[in-house]
CSV table of N, CA and C in Angstrom, one decimal:
chain,number,residue,atom,x,y,z
A,22,MET,N,-77.8,-16.1,82.9
A,22,MET,CA,-76.7,-16.9,83.2
A,22,MET,C,-75.3,-16.3,83.2
A,23,SER,N,-75.3,-16.1,84.4
A,23,SER,CA,-73.7,-15.5,85.0
A,23,SER,C,-72.1,-16.0,84.4
A,24,VAL,N,-71.5,-15.5,84.3
A,24,VAL,CA,-70.0,-16.7,84.7
A,24,VAL,C,-69.7,-16.5,85.9
A,25,PRO,N,-69.3,-17.2,86.0
A,25,PRO,CA,-68.2,-17.1,87.2
A,25,PRO,C,-67.5,-15.6,87.7
A,26,VAL,N,-67.1,-15.5,89.1
A,26,VAL,CA,-66.2,-14.3,89.1
A,26,VAL,C,-64.9,-14.5,88.7
A,27,SER,N,-64.4,-16.3,89.1
A,27,SER,CA,-63.1,-17.0,88.8
A,27,SER,C,-63.0,-17.3,87.8
A,28,ALA,N,-64.1,-16.6,86.2
A,28,ALA,CA,-63.0,-17.0,85.4
A,28,ALA,C,-62.6,-16.0,84.5
A,29,MET,N,-63.4,-14.8,85.0
A,29,MET,CA,-63.5,-12.9,84.6
A,29,MET,C,-62.0,-13.4,85.1
A,30,VAL,N,-62.2,-13.4,86.5
A,30,VAL,CA,-60.4,-13.1,87.0
A,30,VAL,C,-59.2,-13.4,86.5
A,31,PHE,N,-59.3,-15.0,86.1
A,31,PHE,CA,-59.0,-16.0,85.3
A,31,PHE,C,-58.5,-15.4,84.1
A,32,SER,N,-59.4,-14.8,83.3
A,32,SER,CA,-59.3,-14.2,81.8
A,32,SER,C,-58.2,-13.0,81.7
A,33,GLU,N,-59.4,-12.2,83.2
A,33,GLU,CA,-58.2,-10.9,83.2
A,33,GLU,C,-56.8,-11.0,83.6
A,34,ASN,N,-56.6,-12.0,84.5
A,34,ASN,CA,-55.2,-12.1,84.9
A,34,ASN,C,-53.9,-12.9,84.1
A,35,ASN,N,-54.9,-13.4,83.0
A,35,ASN,CA,-53.7,-14.0,81.9
A,35,ASN,C,-53.8,-12.9,81.1
A,36,VAL,N,-54.8,-12.7,80.4
A,36,VAL,CA,-54.5,-10.8,79.8
A,36,VAL,C,-53.1,-10.7,80.0
A,37,ARG,N,-53.4,-10.1,81.5
A,37,ARG,CA,-52.4,-9.3,81.9
A,37,ARG,C,-51.0,-9.8,81.9
A,38,VAL,N,-51.0,-11.1,82.4
A,38,VAL,CA,-49.7,-12.0,82.4
A,38,VAL,C,-49.0,-12.0,80.3
A,39,ALA,N,-49.8,-12.4,79.9
A,39,ALA,CA,-49.9,-11.5,78.4
A,39,ALA,C,-48.8,-10.5,77.8
A,40,GLU,N,-49.5,-9.3,78.5
A,40,GLU,CA,-49.5,-7.7,78.2
A,40,GLU,C,-47.9,-7.9,78.9
A,41,GLU,N,-47.7,-8.5,79.7
A,41,GLU,CA,-46.2,-8.5,80.6
A,41,GLU,C,-44.9,-9.5,79.5
A,42,GLN,N,-46.0,-10.2,79.4
A,42,GLN,CA,-44.2,-10.8,78.4
A,42,GLN,C,-44.2,-10.5,77.6
A,43,TYR,N,-44.7,-9.7,76.4
A,43,TYR,CA,-45.1,-8.1,75.5
A,43,TYR,C,-44.7,-7.7,75.8
A,44,ARG,N,-44.2,-6.8,76.9
A,44,ARG,CA,-43.6,-5.4,77.7
A,44,ARG,C,-41.9,-6.1,77.5
A,45,ARG,N,-41.7,-7.5,78.4
A,45,ARG,CA,-40.5,-8.3,78.7
A,45,ARG,C,-39.8,-8.9,77.3
A,46,GLY,N,-40.4,-8.4,75.5
A,46,GLY,CA,-39.9,-8.3,74.8
A,46,GLY,C,-40.1,-10.0,74.3
A,47,ASN,N,-40.8,-10.5,74.4
A,47,ASN,CA,-41.0,-11.4,74.4
A,47,ASN,C,-42.5,-11.9,73.3
A,48,PRO,N,-42.5,-11.4,72.5
A,48,PRO,CA,-44.2,-11.7,71.5
A,48,PRO,C,-44.5,-13.3,71.6
A,49,LYS,N,-43.6,-13.7,71.5
A,49,LYS,CA,-44.4,-14.9,71.1
A,49,LYS,C,-45.0,-15.7,72.5
A,50,GLY,N,-44.2,-15.5,73.6
A,50,GLY,CA,-44.8,-16.1,74.6
A,50,GLY,C,-46.0,-15.6,74.7
A,51,ALA,N,-46.2,-14.0,75.0
A,51,ALA,CA,-47.4,-12.9,74.8
A,51,ALA,C,-48.6,-13.8,74.3
A,52,LEU,N,-48.1,-14.4,73.0
A,52,LEU,CA,-49.2,-14.8,71.5
A,52,LEU,C,-49.6,-16.0,72.1
A,53,GLU,N,-48.6,-17.0,73.0
A,53,GLU,CA,-49.0,-18.8,73.1
A,53,GLU,C,-50.2,-18.0,74.3
A,54,VAL,N,-50.0,-17.3,75.8
A,54,VAL,CA,-50.9,-17.2,76.9
A,54,VAL,C,-52.5,-16.6,76.3
A,55,LEU,N,-52.0,-15.6,74.7
A,55,LEU,CA,-53.6,-15.3,74.9
A,55,LEU,C,-54.1,-16.6,73.9
A,56,HIS,N,-53.5,-17.2,72.8
A,56,HIS,CA,-54.0,-18.9,72.1
A,56,HIS,C,-54.9,-19.5,73.1
A,57,ALA,N,-53.9,-19.7,74.3
A,57,ALA,CA,-54.4,-20.9,75.3
A,57,ALA,C,-55.5,-19.9,75.3
A,58,LEU,N,-55.8,-18.8,75.8
A,58,LEU,CA,-57.0,-18.5,76.9
A,58,LEU,C,-58.2,-18.1,75.8
A,59,THR,N,-58.0,-17.9,74.8
A,59,THR,CA,-59.1,-17.8,73.3
A,59,THR,C,-59.5,-19.4,73.2
A,60,PHE,N,-58.5,-20.0,72.8
A,60,PHE,CA,-59.0,-21.1,71.7
A,60,PHE,C,-58.8,-23.0,72.9
A,61,VAL,N,-58.0,-22.8,73.6
A,61,VAL,CA,-58.1,-23.8,75.0
A,61,VAL,C,-58.7,-23.7,76.2
A,62,PHE,N,-59.2,-22.8,76.8
A,62,PHE,CA,-60.8,-22.8,77.9
A,62,PHE,C,-61.6,-21.8,76.7
A,63,PRO,N,-62.2,-22.1,75.9
A,63,PRO,CA,-63.2,-20.8,75.5
A,63,PRO,C,-64.4,-20.1,76.3
A,64,ASN,N,-65.0,-18.7,76.1
A,64,ASN,CA,-66.1,-18.7,76.6
A,64,ASN,C,-65.2,-18.8,78.3
A,65,THR,N,-64.8,-18.6,78.5
A,65,THR,CA,-64.5,-18.1,80.2
A,65,THR,C,-64.9,-17.1,80.9
A,66,SER,N,-65.8,-16.2,79.9
A,66,SER,CA,-65.3,-14.8,80.2
A,66,SER,C,-66.8,-14.0,79.6
A,67,THR,N,-66.9,-13.1,80.0
A,67,THR,CA,-67.5,-12.1,79.6
A,67,THR,C,-67.2,-11.2,78.6
A,68,ASN,N,-65.6,-10.9,78.3
A,68,ASN,CA,-65.0,-10.0,78.3
A,68,ASN,C,-64.3,-10.8,77.4
A,69,HIS,N,-65.1,-11.5,76.1
A,69,HIS,CA,-64.4,-12.2,75.1
A,69,HIS,C,-63.9,-10.9,74.3
A,70,ARG,N,-65.0,-9.9,73.8
A,70,ARG,CA,-64.5,-9.3,72.8
A,70,ARG,C,-62.7,-8.2,73.6
A,71,LYS,N,-62.2,-8.2,74.0
A,71,LYS,CA,-61.6,-7.4,75.0
A,71,LYS,C,-60.6,-8.4,74.7
A,72,ILE,N,-60.6,-10.1,75.0
A,72,ILE,CA,-59.7,-10.7,74.6
A,72,ILE,C,-58.9,-11.7,73.5
A,73,SER,N,-60.2,-10.9,72.4
A,73,SER,CA,-59.8,-11.3,70.7
A,73,SER,C,-58.8,-10.2,70.3
A,74,GLN,N,-59.5,-8.9,70.9
A,74,GLN,CA,-59.1,-8.0,70.0
A,74,GLN,C,-57.1,-7.9,70.0
A,75,VAL,N,-57.3,-8.3,71.8
A,75,VAL,CA,-55.4,-8.1,72.6
A,75,VAL,C,-54.6,-9.4,71.5
A,76,HIS,N,-55.3,-10.2,71.4
A,76,HIS,CA,-55.3,-11.6,70.5
A,76,HIS,C,-54.8,-10.7,69.4
A,77,LEU,N,-55.9,-10.5,68.7
A,77,LEU,CA,-55.5,-9.9,67.5
A,77,LEU,C,-53.7,-9.0,67.7
A,78,ALA,N,-54.1,-7.8,68.7
A,78,ALA,CA,-53.4,-7.2,68.2
A,78,ALA,C,-51.7,-7.8,68.2
A,79,HIS,N,-51.7,-8.9,69.1
A,79,HIS,CA,-50.0,-10.1,69.0
A,79,HIS,C,-50.1,-10.8,68.3
A,80,GLN,N,-51.0,-10.8,67.3
A,80,GLN,CA,-50.9,-11.3,66.4
A,80,GLN,C,-50.1,-11.4,65.4
A,81,ILE,N,-50.9,-9.9,65.2
A,81,ILE,CA,-50.2,-9.5,63.6
A,81,ILE,C,-49.0,-8.8,64.2
A,82,HIS,N,-48.3,-8.8,65.3
A,82,HIS,CA,-47.2,-8.0,65.1
A,82,HIS,C,-46.6,-8.9,65.4
A,83,TRP,N,-46.7,-10.2,65.3
A,83,TRP,CA,-46.2,-11.9,65.7
A,83,TRP,C,-45.4,-12.0,64.0
A,84,ARG,N,-46.8,-11.9,63.3
A,84,ARG,CA,-46.9,-11.8,62.1
A,84,ARG,C,-46.4,-11.1,60.9
A,85,PHE,N,-46.1,-9.9,61.5
A,85,PHE,CA,-44.5,-8.8,61.4
A,85,PHE,C,-43.8,-9.1,61.3
A,86,ILE,N,-43.5,-10.0,62.6
A,86,ILE,CA,-41.5,-10.0,63.2
A,86,ILE,C,-41.5,-11.1,63.1
A,87,ASN,N,-41.5,-11.9,62.4
A,87,ASN,CA,-42.1,-13.9,61.5
A,87,ASN,C,-41.4,-13.7,60.1
A,88,THR,N,-40.8,-13.4,59.6
A,88,THR,CA,-39.9,-13.8,58.0
A,88,THR,C,-40.6,-14.5,57.4
A,89,SER,N,-41.5,-15.9,57.9
A,89,SER,CA,-42.3,-16.7,56.9
A,89,SER,C,-43.6,-16.8,57.1
A,90,PHE,N,-43.8,-15.0,57.5
A,90,PHE,CA,-45.4,-14.5,57.0
A,90,PHE,C,-44.6,-13.4,55.8
A,91,THR,N,-46.4,-13.5,55.3
A,91,THR,CA,-46.1,-12.3,53.5
A,91,THR,C,-47.2,-10.8,54.0
A,92,LEU,N,-47.1,-10.3,53.4
A,92,LEU,CA,-47.8,-9.0,53.8
A,92,LEU,C,-49.6,-9.5,53.8
A,93,HIS,N,-49.7,-10.6,52.6
A,93,HIS,CA,-51.7,-10.8,52.8
A,93,HIS,C,-51.2,-11.3,54.0
A,94,ASP,N,-50.9,-12.1,54.8
A,94,ASP,CA,-50.9,-13.2,55.3
A,94,ASP,C,-51.0,-12.3,57.0
A,95,ILE,N,-50.5,-10.7,56.8
A,95,ILE,CA,-50.4,-9.9,58.1
A,95,ILE,C,-51.3,-9.6,58.2
A,96,LEU,N,-52.2,-9.7,56.4
A,96,LEU,CA,-53.8,-9.3,56.7
A,96,LEU,C,-54.6,-10.1,56.9
A,97,GLY,N,-54.3,-11.3,56.8
A,97,GLY,CA,-55.2,-12.6,56.7
A,97,GLY,C,-55.7,-12.9,55.4
A,98,ILE,N,-55.2,-12.2,54.3
A,98,ILE,CA,-56.0,-12.9,53.3
A,98,ILE,C,-55.1,-13.6,52.4
A,99,SER,N,-55.8,-13.8,51.3
A,99,SER,CA,-54.8,-14.9,50.3
A,99,SER,C,-54.4,-14.0,48.9
A,100,PRO,N,-53.0,-14.3,48.4
A,100,PRO,CA,-52.8,-13.5,47.6
A,100,PRO,C,-53.7,-12.8,46.4
A,101,SER,N,-54.5,-14.5,45.9
A,101,SER,CA,-55.4,-13.9,45.0
A,101,SER,C,-57.0,-13.6,45.7
A,102,CYS,N,-57.1,-12.6,46.7
A,102,CYS,CA,-58.7,-12.4,46.5
A,102,CYS,C,-59.3,-11.3,46.0
A,103,SER,N,-59.9,-10.3,45.8
A,103,SER,CA,-60.5,-9.8,45.4
A,103,SER,C,-60.6,-8.3,46.5
A,104,TYR,N,-60.6,-7.2,45.2
A,104,TYR,CA,-59.9,-5.8,46.2
A,104,TYR,C,-60.5,-6.3,47.1
A,105,GLN,N,-62.5,-6.3,46.8
A,105,GLN,CA,-63.7,-5.7,48.2
A,105,GLN,C,-63.1,-7.0,49.3
A,106,THR,N,-62.5,-8.4,48.5
A,106,THR,CA,-62.7,-8.7,50.0
A,106,THR,C,-61.3,-8.3,51.1
A,107,ALA,N,-60.8,-7.7,50.4
A,107,ALA,CA,-59.4,-7.2,51.2
A,107,ALA,C,-59.6,-6.1,51.5
A,108,ARG,N,-60.4,-4.8,51.2
A,108,ARG,CA,-60.7,-4.3,51.7
A,108,ARG,C,-61.3,-4.4,53.2
A,109,ARG,N,-62.3,-5.3,52.8
A,109,ARG,CA,-63.1,-5.7,54.0
A,109,ARG,C,-62.5,-6.3,55.4
A,110,GLN,N,-61.4,-6.8,54.9
A,110,GLN,CA,-61.0,-7.4,56.0
A,110,GLN,C,-60.0,-6.7,56.8
A,111,TYR,N,-59.0,-5.9,55.5
A,111,TYR,CA,-59.0,-4.5,56.3
A,111,TYR,C,-59.4,-3.7,57.1
A,112,MET,N,-61.0,-3.6,56.9
A,112,MET,CA,-61.5,-2.8,57.6
A,112,MET,C,-61.6,-3.1,59.5
A,113,ASN,N,-62.3,-4.1,59.0
A,113,ASN,CA,-62.3,-4.9,60.0
A,113,ASN,C,-61.5,-5.1,61.2
A,114,ILE,N,-59.7,-5.2,60.9
A,114,ILE,CA,-59.0,-5.6,61.7
A,114,ILE,C,-59.1,-4.1,62.2
A,115,VAL,N,-58.9,-2.9,61.1
A,115,VAL,CA,-58.6,-1.6,61.9
A,115,VAL,C,-60.2,-1.9,63.0
A,116,ALA,N,-60.6,-1.8,62.8
A,116,ALA,CA,-61.9,-1.4,63.8
A,116,ALA,C,-61.5,-2.3,65.1
A,117,LYS,N,-61.3,-3.1,64.8
A,117,LYS,CA,-60.5,-3.8,66.0
A,117,LYS,C,-59.6,-3.1,67.0
A,118,LEU,N,-58.3,-2.8,65.7
A,118,LEU,CA,-57.0,-2.5,66.1
A,118,LEU,C,-56.9,-1.0,66.8
A,119,CYS,N,-57.9,-0.1,66.3
A,119,CYS,CA,-57.9,1.5,67.4
A,119,CYS,C,-57.6,1.6,68.6
A,120,PRO,N,-56.5,2.4,68.4
A,120,PRO,CA,-56.1,2.3,69.7
A,120,PRO,C,-56.8,2.9,70.6
A,121,GLU,N,-57.8,3.6,70.3
A,121,GLU,CA,-58.5,4.5,71.3
A,121,GLU,C,-59.4,3.6,71.8
A,122,LYS,N,-60.2,2.2,71.1
A,122,LYS,CA,-60.5,1.4,71.7
A,122,LYS,C,-59.7,-0.2,72.3
A,123,ASN,N,-58.7,-0.1,71.7
A,123,ASN,CA,-57.9,-1.3,71.9
A,123,ASN,C,-56.9,-0.7,73.3
A,124,LYS,N,-56.7,-1.6,74.2
A,124,LYS,CA,-55.7,-0.9,75.3
A,124,LYS,C,-54.8,-1.8,75.1
A,125,SER,N,-54.4,-2.9,74.6
A,125,SER,CA,-53.7,-3.5,74.7
A,125,SER,C,-52.0,-2.6,74.6
A,126,VAL,N,-50.6,-3.4,74.7
A,126,VAL,CA,-49.8,-2.5,74.7
A,126,VAL,C,-49.0,-2.8,72.9
A,127,ALA,N,-49.9,-3.7,72.2
A,127,ALA,CA,-49.0,-4.0,70.8
A,127,ALA,C,-50.0,-3.7,69.9
A,128,ALA,N,-51.5,-3.1,70.4
A,128,ALA,CA,-52.3,-2.3,69.6
A,128,ALA,C,-52.0,-1.4,68.9
A,129,LYS,N,-51.0,-0.1,69.5
A,129,LYS,CA,-50.4,0.4,68.5
A,129,LYS,C,-49.8,0.3,67.5
A,130,LEU,N,-48.9,-0.4,68.0
A,130,LEU,CA,-48.2,-1.5,66.6
A,130,LEU,C,-48.9,-1.3,65.6
A,131,ALA,N,-49.3,-2.4,66.4
A,131,ALA,CA,-50.1,-3.5,65.0
A,131,ALA,C,-51.5,-2.5,64.2
A,132,PHE,N,-52.0,-1.6,64.6
A,132,PHE,CA,-52.7,-0.9,63.8
A,132,PHE,C,-51.7,-0.1,62.6
A,133,LYS,N,-50.1,1.1,63.0
A,133,LYS,CA,-49.3,1.3,62.2
A,133,LYS,C,-49.4,-0.3,61.1
A,134,ILE,N,-48.9,-1.4,62.0
A,134,ILE,CA,-48.3,-2.9,60.7
A,134,ILE,C,-49.9,-2.7,60.1
A,135,ILE,N,-51.0,-2.7,59.8
A,135,ILE,CA,-51.9,-3.5,59.5
A,135,ILE,C,-51.9,-1.6,57.9
A,136,ASN,N,-51.8,-0.9,58.3
A,136,ASN,CA,-52.2,0.6,57.8
A,136,ASN,C,-50.7,0.8,56.5
A,137,ALA,N,-49.3,0.1,57.2
A,137,ALA,CA,-48.8,0.1,56.1
A,137,ALA,C,-48.8,-0.9,55.2
A,138,THR,N,-48.9,-2.4,55.7
A,138,THR,CA,-49.2,-3.4,55.3
A,138,THR,C,-50.7,-2.6,53.7
A,139,TRP,N,-51.4,-2.5,54.5
A,139,TRP,CA,-52.2,-1.8,53.3
A,139,TRP,C,-52.0,-0.7,52.3
A,140,MET,N,-51.1,-0.5,52.3
A,140,MET,CA,-50.6,1.1,52.2
A,140,MET,C,-49.5,0.7,50.5
A,141,VAL,N,-48.7,-0.3,51.3
A,141,VAL,CA,-47.8,-1.2,50.3
A,141,VAL,C,-48.3,-1.8,49.4
A,142,LEU,N,-49.6,-2.9,49.8
A,142,LEU,CA,-50.3,-3.9,48.3
A,142,LEU,C,-51.1,-2.9,47.7
A,143,TYR,N,-52.3,-2.4,48.5
A,143,TYR,CA,-53.4,-1.4,48.1
A,143,TYR,C,-52.9,0.1,47.4
A,144,GLY,N,-51.9,0.9,48.1
A,144,GLY,CA,-52.1,1.6,48.3
A,144,GLY,C,-52.0,2.8,47.1
A,145,PRO,N,-52.1,4.0,46.4
A,145,PRO,CA,-52.3,4.7,45.6
A,145,PRO,C,-51.3,3.8,44.7
A,146,GLU,N,-50.9,4.2,43.2
A,146,GLU,CA,-49.9,3.8,41.6
A,146,GLU,C,-48.8,4.7,42.7
A,147,GLY,N,-48.7,6.3,42.6
A,147,GLY,CA,-47.9,7.3,42.3
A,147,GLY,C,-47.4,7.5,43.8
A,148,SER,N,-47.8,6.3,44.9
A,148,SER,CA,-47.7,7.0,46.1
A,148,SER,C,-45.7,6.8,46.1
A,149,GLY,N,-45.4,5.7,45.5
A,149,GLY,CA,-44.0,5.3,46.4
A,149,GLY,C,-43.5,4.3,47.3
A,150,VAL,N,-44.3,3.4,47.8
A,150,VAL,CA,-44.2,3.2,48.6
A,150,VAL,C,-43.9,1.8,47.9
A,151,HIS,N,-43.6,1.2,48.7
A,151,HIS,CA,-42.4,-0.5,47.9
A,151,HIS,C,-42.4,-1.3,49.2
A,152,ASN,N,-42.0,-1.0,49.8
A,152,ASN,CA,-42.0,-1.7,51.1
A,152,ASN,C,-42.6,-1.3,52.6
A,153,ILE,N,-42.7,-2.4,53.4
A,153,ILE,CA,-42.7,-1.9,54.6
A,153,ILE,C,-42.3,-1.2,55.8
A,154,GLU,N,-41.0,-1.5,55.8
A,154,GLU,CA,-40.3,-0.5,56.7
A,154,GLU,C,-40.2,1.0,55.7
A,155,GLN,N,-40.3,1.1,54.8
A,155,GLN,CA,-40.2,2.3,54.2
A,155,GLN,C,-41.5,3.2,54.9
A,156,GLU,N,-42.6,2.7,54.6
A,156,GLU,CA,-43.8,3.2,55.0
A,156,GLU,C,-44.9,3.4,56.5
A,157,LEU,N,-43.3,2.5,57.2
A,157,LEU,CA,-43.8,2.2,59.0
A,157,LEU,C,-42.7,3.9,59.6
A,158,GLY,N,-42.0,3.8,58.8
A,158,GLY,CA,-40.5,5.0,58.7
A,158,GLY,C,-41.8,6.5,58.8
A,159,VAL,N,-42.0,6.3,57.9
A,159,VAL,CA,-42.9,7.4,57.5
A,159,VAL,C,-44.1,7.0,58.2
A,160,MET,N,-44.3,6.9,59.0
A,160,MET,CA,-45.5,6.6,59.8
A,160,MET,C,-45.1,6.7,61.7
A,161,PHE,N,-43.6,6.8,61.7
A,161,PHE,CA,-43.2,6.7,63.3
A,161,PHE,C,-43.1,8.5,63.3
A,162,GLN,N,-42.1,8.7,61.8
A,162,GLN,CA,-42.5,10.0,62.0
A,162,GLN,C,-43.5,11.4,62.0
A,163,GLU,N,-44.1,11.0,61.4
A,163,GLU,CA,-45.6,11.1,62.2
A,163,GLU,C,-46.2,11.2,62.9
A,164,ASP,N,-45.8,9.8,64.1
A,164,ASP,CA,-45.9,10.5,65.2
A,164,ASP,C,-45.9,11.6,66.1
A,165,GLU,N,-44.5,11.6,65.3
A,165,GLU,CA,-43.5,13.2,66.5
A,165,GLU,C,-44.2,14.3,66.4
A,166,LEU,N,-45.2,14.6,65.0
A,166,LEU,CA,-46.1,16.0,64.9
A,166,LEU,C,-47.1,15.7,66.1
A,167,PRO,N,-47.8,17.0,66.6
A,167,PRO,CA,-48.3,17.1,67.8
A,167,PRO,C,-50.1,17.2,66.8
A,168,HIS,N,-50.5,16.1,67.9
A,168,HIS,CA,-51.6,16.6,67.5
A,168,HIS,C,-52.9,16.7,68.0
A,169,GLN,N,-53.8,17.2,66.8
A,169,GLN,CA,-54.7,17.2,67.8
A,169,GLN,C,-55.8,16.6,68.7
A,170,SER,N,-56.0,17.2,69.4
A,170,SER,CA,-57.1,16.2,70.2
A,170,SER,C,-58.7,15.8,69.2
A,171,VAL,N,-59.2,14.7,70.0
A,171,VAL,CA,-60.8,14.3,70.0
A,171,VAL,C,-61.6,15.6,70.1
A,172,ARG,N,-61.5,16.1,71.1
A,172,ARG,CA,-62.8,17.4,71.8
A,172,ARG,C,-62.1,18.6,69.9
A,173,GLU,N,-61.2,18.8,69.8
A,173,GLU,CA,-60.8,19.6,68.5
A,173,GLU,C,-61.6,19.1,67.5
A,174,GLY,N,-61.7,18.1,67.1
A,174,GLY,CA,-62.7,18.1,66.0
A,174,GLY,C,-61.3,16.8,65.3
A,175,LYS,N,-60.8,16.3,65.8
A,175,LYS,CA,-60.1,15.4,65.2
A,175,LYS,C,-60.5,14.4,65.3
A,176,ARG,N,-60.7,12.6,64.8
A,176,ARG,CA,-60.7,12.2,64.9
A,176,ARG,C,-59.4,11.0,64.7
A,177,PRO,N,-59.0,10.7,65.3
A,177,PRO,CA,-57.1,9.7,64.4
A,177,PRO,C,-58.2,8.5,63.8
A,178,CYS,N,-58.5,7.6,64.2
A,178,CYS,CA,-59.2,6.6,63.9
A,178,CYS,C,-60.0,6.3,62.9
A,179,VAL,N,-60.9,7.7,62.6
A,179,VAL,CA,-61.5,8.2,61.6
A,179,VAL,C,-60.8,8.1,59.9
A,180,GLY,N,-59.5,8.3,60.3
A,180,GLY,CA,-58.5,9.2,59.4
A,180,GLY,C,-57.9,7.5,58.4
A,181,ILE,N,-59.0,6.7,58.4
A,181,ILE,CA,-57.9,5.6,58.0
A,181,ILE,C,-58.5,5.2,56.5
A,182,ILE,N,-57.0,5.2,56.0
A,182,ILE,CA,-56.1,5.5,54.2
A,182,ILE,C,-57.6,4.3,53.6
A,183,ASP,N,-58.4,5.5,52.8
A,183,ASP,CA,-59.8,4.6,51.8
A,183,ASP,C,-59.1,5.3,51.3
A,184,THR,N,-58.0,4.2,49.9
A,184,THR,CA,-58.7,4.6,48.7
A,184,THR,C,-59.7,4.5,47.9
A,185,ASP,N,-60.9,3.9,47.7
A,185,ASP,CA,-61.8,3.3,47.3
A,185,ASP,C,-63.4,4.0,47.5
A,186,SER,N,-63.0,5.2,48.1
A,186,SER,CA,-63.8,5.9,48.5
A,186,SER,C,-65.5,6.0,47.9
A,187,ASP,N,-65.1,5.9,46.3
A,187,ASP,CA,-66.1,5.9,45.6
A,187,ASP,C,-67.4,4.5,45.6
A,188,SER,N,-66.1,3.5,46.1
A,188,SER,CA,-67.3,2.3,45.9
A,188,SER,C,-67.4,2.1,47.3
A,189,ASP,N,-68.3,2.7,47.8
A,189,ASP,CA,-67.9,2.1,49.0
A,189,ASP,C,-69.9,1.3,49.3
A,190,SER,N,-70.1,0.6,48.2
A,190,SER,CA,-72.0,0.4,47.9
A,190,SER,C,-71.6,-1.1,48.5
A,191,ASP,N,-70.5,-2.0,49.6
A,191,ASP,CA,-70.2,-3.2,50.3
A,191,ASP,C,-71.5,-3.1,51.2
C-alpha cells in the first residue's frame, strides 16, 4: 500500500513552513504547524519519523522558553519517577535529537537543552551545576572549541552524559 505523493508533498511542505516559522523567531507558530501535522493529519506520509523528530525538537525548545514548564516537564517525566525511568526517557529523547540524525533547525538547541536539564536534575553531586542557564552557558562555550570530525574517531552524539554506566542492565 503506497502513500499518495500529494500526502508526502503536503507533509514536507508543512515541515518547511514550521522550520521557517522557527527561523523567523516564532517557535509557537512552528509548534502549532507541527502539532497539526502530527495529530490533525495523522499517517499522511511515509516520513512520519522525520516529522516526529522535528516535532520533538520544537516541543522541547517551547517547553524551555515557556516559564510554566519545569525541568521535569522538559524531559517529559514526573518529579516522582524513578531514576531508571528518567534515564530511559532521557536516552530516548537524546537518540531522537542527535543533530547528526535530526536535521531540524531546532535540534541542536533542543539537544543542548536536554543535556543541560539532565545535568541539573541528575548530574554528579559535586558538579556544582545548580541551574540550567549555567549549564547551557558551559555547553555554548564548548561549541566554540575546535572539534574532531567523525572520521578522526570522535562521534559527538555518542559522548552523551552517562552518570550511571555501571547499572546499564535495563
